[in-house]
Amino acid sequence: MMSPNRIGQSTILLPSRPRIAASAAIAGKKEGEGPLSSDFDAIIEDDLFGEETWEKAESRFQFAAADACIRKAGLTGKQVDIALGGDLLNQIMASAMAARELHIPFLGLYGACSTMAESLCIASMLVDGGYARNALCTVSSHYCSAERQYRFPLEYGCQRPPTAQWTVTGAGSALVSSDDTLPTLCRCTHATIGRIVDMAVKDANNMGAAMAPAAADTLARHFADTGRGYADYDLIITGDLGQVGHDVLLTLMQERGLPLDAARYMDCGLAIFDKEQDVHAGGSGCGCSAVVLNGHIMRRFRERTLHRILFMATGALLSPTSSQQGGTIPGIAHAIVLEADA
Amino acid sequence: MFDKNAKPSPARQQQLDRYSQLVDRLSPKSPMLQGLLRAFWVGGAICCLGQIFIEIGLSWLNMTSTAASTFASTMLVFLTALLTGIGVFDKIGQYAGAGAFVPISGFANAMVSPAMEFRREGMVLGLGAKLFTIAGPVLVWGTSASVVVGILYALFPW
Amino acid sequence: MNIAVNLLKAFLVGGAICTIGELLVLKTKLTPARILVGYIVAGVFLSAIGLYGPLAQFAGAGASVPLTGFGHALTTGVKRAVQEIGFMGAFTGGLTNTAAGIAAAVFFGSVTALVFKPRPKE
């Protein structure tokens, strides 16, 4: 039996076109020194955000973003039916601690750096299906908490290879809603759920290379399912492929016969930092695509300079354990179509 | 994947090899000569500093050569701990690579930095346990190798 | 004058040993932790077959400060202890001879962790 709201093999149609009513982006100090600084709601100079540990600080980033987003929509916490959240830490610690303060029914998600797109896909389905009127998506990452979990202590003197990426400190939040009285930044129309693509990359210092094949797969399937092409989108936005992943994706799409025009393509990991900021291949982390989408892209929707985009956040689903056991890195990419009202 | 003996099909293997070549081609490389030069001069300078401490011990503090050598390594460990604490050693490590981690300073930094980082997990399971997370393997394998050498030496003295 | 020669020797030999380490970093996929383990084990065995002793004699701190020197100290300690107390010296000599470095790292590491807080790189 056909599901009425599916087209093609893996794309979901959202007939009621749930709106993103508000968004908020809270960024750290280094991100605030980058080219997108004016797009953020707040720039937190203190890496600890007044807390005692990096994990609590990250949680505070996430809470601050969620809280700002709810207020920008003109709502209170009680009017939000469900909160979806995720981060990079073990047992998604930052999200759970932020949700404890929000007092909103909570679903925790883990999609590594793809979590912003994953949460938007699920939230728009919940709203479209009538299971929630207002659903809040919030994700975060923090350079210091990610370093100590995935790499080395901050004061350990090791070299970062040029392919390594810099985990973004920040949190982004978006409110997906079916409430017609709320403002509309843009609408969610299609979601393409990614599948794991693993091209046997083992180097945890080259995650762009691990994720790019998944992005190519999701992009190709999105076009096959919807019958659309690049011309239908102002921008194709990937999450945090960085310089290496960006170049690999361009090559892979060329090989698939779907050459991607670099002028219509933006990678959040490359957009968030300047070349001079010594971040090697670019930004990464859930917070990277979250602050770029909810800060920069949503501003452009508000200013009506974007009509329709494909937001595709990519995740490298590795863990320190899988790396130590010699495992290859599973990559994933989820895509959601965001469209302005005509 | 769950079949241990399964090998990727030749076509898949070819695809993986091609991808690996593509990634290799598009990934920027660390500049070789610059890395070697930095490792050489910083590593040499740290060893030179060690020699200065040895000479001080021998000439001015009237130490035996064993004591002077111990004095030198203790001083280097102390200086590394201090530089790690004030947030300078990670920059030296980023600059010099092996020039900073091969001398005893790297061993000290590998113990000081996790102790600082995991202090927040408590004095016992944080600081106490994590002190050895990076440097532990060095002690484990070094000590084990020396015991093997010692047993051989006791059995067949040379 | 003698001191200047000693310093130069320490600089050149120590620098060369570090350069080999950097070559391993750049040319292989080995992580620093593996290289360090390799260095100390190499020091233990090079010393056991009598190759590291002359280098240490020649270069002083240039050979004793790199981690291979740590391995050399383990081996010389073990050999001396075996000569002094027999078989059980195989278990006591190594750590006895390297105790100062280890104890210093443990002690200064703990004190540093109590005094300073980690900061992100700029």
CSV table of N, CA, C and O in Angstrom, one decimal, chain A residues 48 52-54 148 152-160 162-163 198-201 206 209 212-213 244 247-248 251-252 255 280, chain B residues 12 15-16 18-19 22-23 26-30 84 87 89-90 93-97 109-110 113-114 116-118 120-121 134:
chain,number,residue,atom,x,y,z
A,48,LEU,N,32.8,29.4,29.2
A,48,LEU,CA,32.1,28.6,30.2
A,48,LEU,C,30.6,29.1,30.5
A,48,LEU,O,29.9,28.5,31.2
A,52,GLU,N,30.4,25.9,35.6
A,52,GLU,CA,31.7,25.4,36.0
A,52,GLU,C,32.3,24.4,35.0
A,52,GLU,O,33.5,24.1,35.1
A,53,THR,N,31.5,23.8,34.2
A,53,THR,CA,32.1,22.8,33.2
A,53,THR,C,31.7,23.1,31.8
A,53,THR,O,30.7,23.8,31.6
A,54,TRP,N,32.4,22.6,30.8
A,54,TRP,CA,32.1,22.8,29.4
A,54,TRP,C,30.8,22.2,29.1
A,54,TRP,O,30.0,22.8,28.3
A,148,ARG,N,37.4,17.3,24.4
A,148,ARG,CA,37.8,16.4,25.5
A,148,ARG,C,37.2,15.0,25.3
A,148,ARG,O,37.7,14.0,25.7
A,152,PHE,N,41.6,15.3,22.4
A,152,PHE,CA,42.6,15.4,23.5
A,152,PHE,C,42.2,16.5,24.5
A,152,PHE,O,41.4,17.4,24.2
A,153,PRO,N,42.8,16.5,25.7
A,153,PRO,CA,42.6,17.6,26.6
A,153,PRO,C,43.0,18.9,25.9
A,153,PRO,O,43.9,18.9,25.1
A,154,LEU,N,42.4,20.0,26.3
A,154,LEU,CA,42.7,21.3,25.6
A,154,LEU,C,44.1,21.7,25.7
A,154,LEU,O,44.7,22.2,24.7
A,155,GLU,N,44.8,21.4,26.8
A,155,GLU,CA,46.2,21.8,27.0
A,155,GLU,C,47.2,20.8,26.4
A,155,GLU,O,48.4,21.0,26.6
A,156,TYR,N,46.7,19.8,25.8
A,156,TYR,CA,47.7,18.8,25.2
A,156,TYR,C,48.2,19.4,23.9
A,156,TYR,O,47.5,19.8,23.1
A,157,GLY,N,49.6,19.3,23.8
A,157,GLY,CA,50.2,20.0,22.7
A,157,GLY,C,50.3,19.0,21.5
A,157,GLY,O,51.3,18.4,21.3
A,158,CYS,N,49.3,19.0,20.7
A,158,CYS,CA,49.4,18.1,19.5
A,158,CYS,C,49.0,19.0,18.3
A,158,CYS,O,48.4,20.0,18.3
A,159,GLN,N,49.5,18.5,17.1
A,159,GLN,CA,49.2,19.2,15.9
A,159,GLN,C,47.9,18.8,15.2
A,159,GLN,O,47.6,17.6,15.2
A,160,ARG,N,47.2,19.7,14.7
A,160,ARG,CA,46.0,19.4,14.0
A,160,ARG,C,46.3,19.3,12.5
A,160,ARG,O,46.9,20.3,12.0
A,162,PRO,N,45.9,19.5,8.4
A,162,PRO,CA,45.2,20.6,7.7
A,162,PRO,C,43.8,20.1,7.3
A,162,PRO,O,42.9,21.0,6.9
A,163,THR,N,43.5,18.8,7.3
A,163,THR,CA,42.1,18.4,7.0
A,163,THR,C,41.2,18.4,8.2
A,163,THR,O,40.0,18.2,8.1
A,198,ASP,N,29.0,4.6,3.8
A,198,ASP,CA,30.3,4.4,4.4
A,198,ASP,C,31.3,4.1,3.3
A,198,ASP,O,31.2,3.0,2.7
A,199,MET,N,32.2,5.0,3.0
A,199,MET,CA,33.2,4.7,1.9
A,199,MET,C,34.5,4.4,2.5
A,199,MET,O,35.6,4.7,2.0
A,200,ALA,N,34.5,3.8,3.7
A,200,ALA,CA,35.7,3.2,4.3
A,200,ALA,C,36.7,4.3,4.7
A,200,ALA,O,37.9,4.0,4.7
A,201,VAL,N,36.3,5.5,5.0
A,201,VAL,CA,37.2,6.5,5.5
A,201,VAL,C,37.4,6.2,7.0
A,201,VAL,O,36.4,6.0,7.7
A,206,ASN,N,39.5,13.7,9.1
A,206,ASN,CA,39.1,14.1,7.8
A,206,ASN,C,37.6,13.7,7.6
A,206,ASN,O,37.2,12.9,6.8
A,209,ALA,N,35.5,14.2,4.3
A,209,ALA,CA,35.7,13.1,3.3
A,209,ALA,C,34.7,11.9,3.7
A,209,ALA,O,34.2,11.2,2.8
A,212,ALA,N,30.9,13.4,2.8
A,212,ALA,CA,30.6,13.9,1.4
A,212,ALA,C,29.8,12.8,0.6
A,212,ALA,O,28.8,13.2,-0.1
A,213,PRO,N,30.2,11.5,0.6
A,213,PRO,CA,29.4,10.5,-0.2
A,213,PRO,C,28.0,10.4,0.3
A,213,PRO,O,27.1,10.2,-0.6
A,244,VAL,N,37.6,20.1,2.4
A,244,VAL,CA,37.8,18.8,1.8
A,244,VAL,C,36.5,18.2,1.3
A,244,VAL,O,36.3,17.8,0.1
A,247,ASP,N,35.0,20.1,-1.7
A,247,ASP,CA,35.6,19.7,-3.0
A,247,ASP,C,35.3,18.3,-3.4
A,247,ASP,O,35.0,18.1,-4.6
A,248,VAL,N,35.2,17.4,-2.4
A,248,VAL,CA,34.9,16.0,-2.8
A,248,VAL,C,33.4,16.0,-3.3
A,248,VAL,O,33.1,15.3,-4.3
A,251,THR,N,33.1,17.0,-6.9
A,251,THR,CA,33.6,16.0,-7.8
A,251,THR,C,32.7,14.8,-7.9
A,251,THR,O,32.4,14.3,-9.0
A,252,LEU,N,32.1,14.4,-6.8
A,252,LEU,CA,31.2,13.3,-6.8
A,252,LEU,C,29.9,13.6,-7.6
A,252,LEU,O,29.4,12.8,-8.4
A,255,GLU,N,30.7,13.4,-11.2
A,255,GLU,CA,30.8,12.0,-11.6
A,255,GLU,C,29.4,11.4,-11.8
A,255,GLU,O,29.2,10.5,-12.6
A,280,HIS,N,41.8,25.5,9.9
A,280,HIS,CA,42.1,24.4,9.0
A,280,HIS,C,41.0,24.2,8.0
A,280,HIS,O,40.7,25.2,7.2
B,12,ARG,N,33.1,-3.2,-5.6
B,12,ARG,CA,33.0,-2.3,-4.4
B,12,ARG,C,34.4,-1.9,-4.0
B,12,ARG,O,34.7,-0.8,-3.7
B,15,GLN,N,35.7,0.7,-6.2
B,15,GLN,CA,35.0,1.9,-5.9
B,15,GLN,C,35.7,2.6,-4.6
B,15,GLN,O,35.9,3.8,-4.6
B,16,LEU,N,35.9,1.8,-3.6
B,16,LEU,CA,36.5,2.3,-2.4
B,16,LEU,C,37.9,2.8,-2.7
B,16,LEU,O,38.3,3.9,-2.2
B,18,ARG,N,39.1,3.9,-5.5
B,18,ARG,CA,39.0,5.2,-6.3
B,18,ARG,C,38.7,6.3,-5.3
B,18,ARG,O,39.2,7.4,-5.5
B,19,TYR,N,37.7,6.1,-4.4
B,19,TYR,CA,37.3,7.1,-3.5
B,19,TYR,C,38.5,7.6,-2.6
B,19,TYR,O,38.7,8.7,-2.4
B,22,LEU,N,40.7,9.8,-4.5
B,22,LEU,CA,40.1,11.1,-4.7
B,22,LEU,C,40.3,11.9,-3.4
B,22,LEU,O,40.7,13.1,-3.5
B,23,VAL,N,40.0,11.3,-2.3
B,23,VAL,CA,40.1,12.0,-1.0
B,23,VAL,C,41.6,12.5,-0.8
B,23,VAL,O,41.9,13.6,-0.4
B,26,LEU,N,42.4,15.5,-2.9
B,26,LEU,CA,41.7,16.7,-2.6
B,26,LEU,C,42.1,17.2,-1.1
B,26,LEU,O,41.7,18.3,-0.7
B,27,SER,N,42.8,16.3,-0.4
B,27,SER,CA,43.1,16.7,1.0
B,27,SER,C,44.4,17.5,1.0
B,27,SER,O,45.4,16.9,0.5
B,28,PRO,N,44.5,18.6,1.6
B,28,PRO,CA,45.7,19.4,1.7
B,28,PRO,C,46.7,18.6,2.6
B,28,PRO,O,46.3,17.9,3.6
B,29,LYS,N,48.0,18.7,2.3
B,29,LYS,CA,49.0,18.0,3.1
B,29,LYS,C,49.7,19.0,4.0
B,29,LYS,O,49.9,20.2,3.7
B,30,SER,N,50.2,18.5,5.1
B,30,SER,CA,51.1,19.3,6.0
B,30,SER,C,52.4,19.6,5.2
B,30,SER,O,52.9,18.7,4.6
B,84,THR,N,52.3,24.3,30.6
B,84,THR,CA,51.0,23.7,30.3
B,84,THR,C,50.0,24.4,31.1
B,84,THR,O,48.9,24.7,30.5
B,87,GLY,N,48.9,27.7,29.7
B,87,GLY,CA,48.3,27.6,28.4
B,87,GLY,C,49.3,27.9,27.3
B,87,GLY,O,48.9,28.4,26.2
B,89,PHE,N,52.1,25.6,26.5
B,89,PHE,CA,52.7,24.4,25.9
B,89,PHE,C,51.9,23.9,24.7
B,89,PHE,O,52.4,23.3,23.7
B,90,ASP,N,50.5,24.0,24.7
B,90,ASP,CA,49.8,23.5,23.6
B,90,ASP,C,50.1,24.2,22.3
B,90,ASP,O,50.1,23.7,21.2
B,93,GLY,N,53.4,22.8,21.1
B,93,GLY,CA,53.1,21.5,20.5
B,93,GLY,C,52.5,21.7,19.1
B,93,GLY,O,52.9,20.9,18.2
B,94,GLN,N,51.6,22.6,19.0
B,94,GLN,CA,51.0,22.9,17.7
B,94,GLN,C,52.0,23.3,16.7
B,94,GLN,O,52.0,23.0,15.5
B,95,TYR,N,53.0,24.1,17.1
B,95,TYR,CA,54.0,24.6,16.2
B,95,TYR,C,55.0,23.5,15.9
B,95,TYR,O,55.4,23.4,14.7
B,96,ALA,N,55.5,22.8,16.9
B,96,ALA,CA,56.7,22.0,16.7
B,96,ALA,C,56.4,20.5,16.5
B,96,ALA,O,57.3,19.7,16.1
B,97,GLY,N,55.2,20.0,16.8
B,97,GLY,CA,54.9,18.6,16.7
B,97,GLY,C,55.8,17.7,17.5
B,97,GLY,O,55.9,17.9,18.7
B,109,ASN,N,53.8,16.9,29.5
B,109,ASN,CA,52.5,17.5,29.0
B,109,ASN,C,51.4,16.5,28.9
B,109,ASN,O,50.2,16.8,29.2
B,110,ALA,N,51.7,15.3,28.5
B,110,ALA,CA,50.7,14.2,28.4
B,110,ALA,C,50.1,13.8,29.7
B,110,ALA,O,49.0,13.3,29.8
B,113,SER,N,48.2,17.7,31.1
B,113,SER,CA,47.0,18.2,30.4
B,113,SER,C,45.7,17.4,30.8
B,113,SER,O,44.7,18.0,31.1
B,114,PRO,N,45.7,16.1,30.8
B,114,PRO,CA,44.5,15.4,31.2
B,114,PRO,C,44.2,15.7,32.7
B,114,PRO,O,43.0,15.7,33.1
B,116,MET,N,44.6,18.4,34.3
B,116,MET,CA,43.9,19.7,34.3
B,116,MET,C,42.5,19.5,33.8
B,116,MET,O,41.5,20.0,34.4
B,117,GLU,N,42.4,18.9,32.6
B,117,GLU,CA,41.1,18.8,31.9
B,117,GLU,C,40.1,18.0,32.8
B,117,GLU,O,38.9,18.4,32.8
B,118,PHE,N,40.5,16.9,33.4
B,118,PHE,CA,39.5,16.1,34.1
B,118,PHE,C,39.4,16.3,35.6
B,118,PHE,O,38.8,15.6,36.3
B,120,ARG,N,37.7,18.4,36.9
B,120,ARG,CA,36.3,18.7,37.1
B,120,ARG,C,35.5,17.4,37.4
B,120,ARG,O,34.3,17.5,37.9
B,121,GLU,N,36.0,16.2,37.1
B,121,GLU,CA,35.3,15.0,37.4
B,121,GLU,C,35.8,14.5,38.8
B,121,GLU,O,35.5,13.4,39.1
B,134,ILE,N,47.0,9.4,28.6
B,134,ILE,CA,47.8,9.5,27.4
B,134,ILE,C,49.2,8.9,27.6
B,134,ILE,O,49.7,8.2,26.8
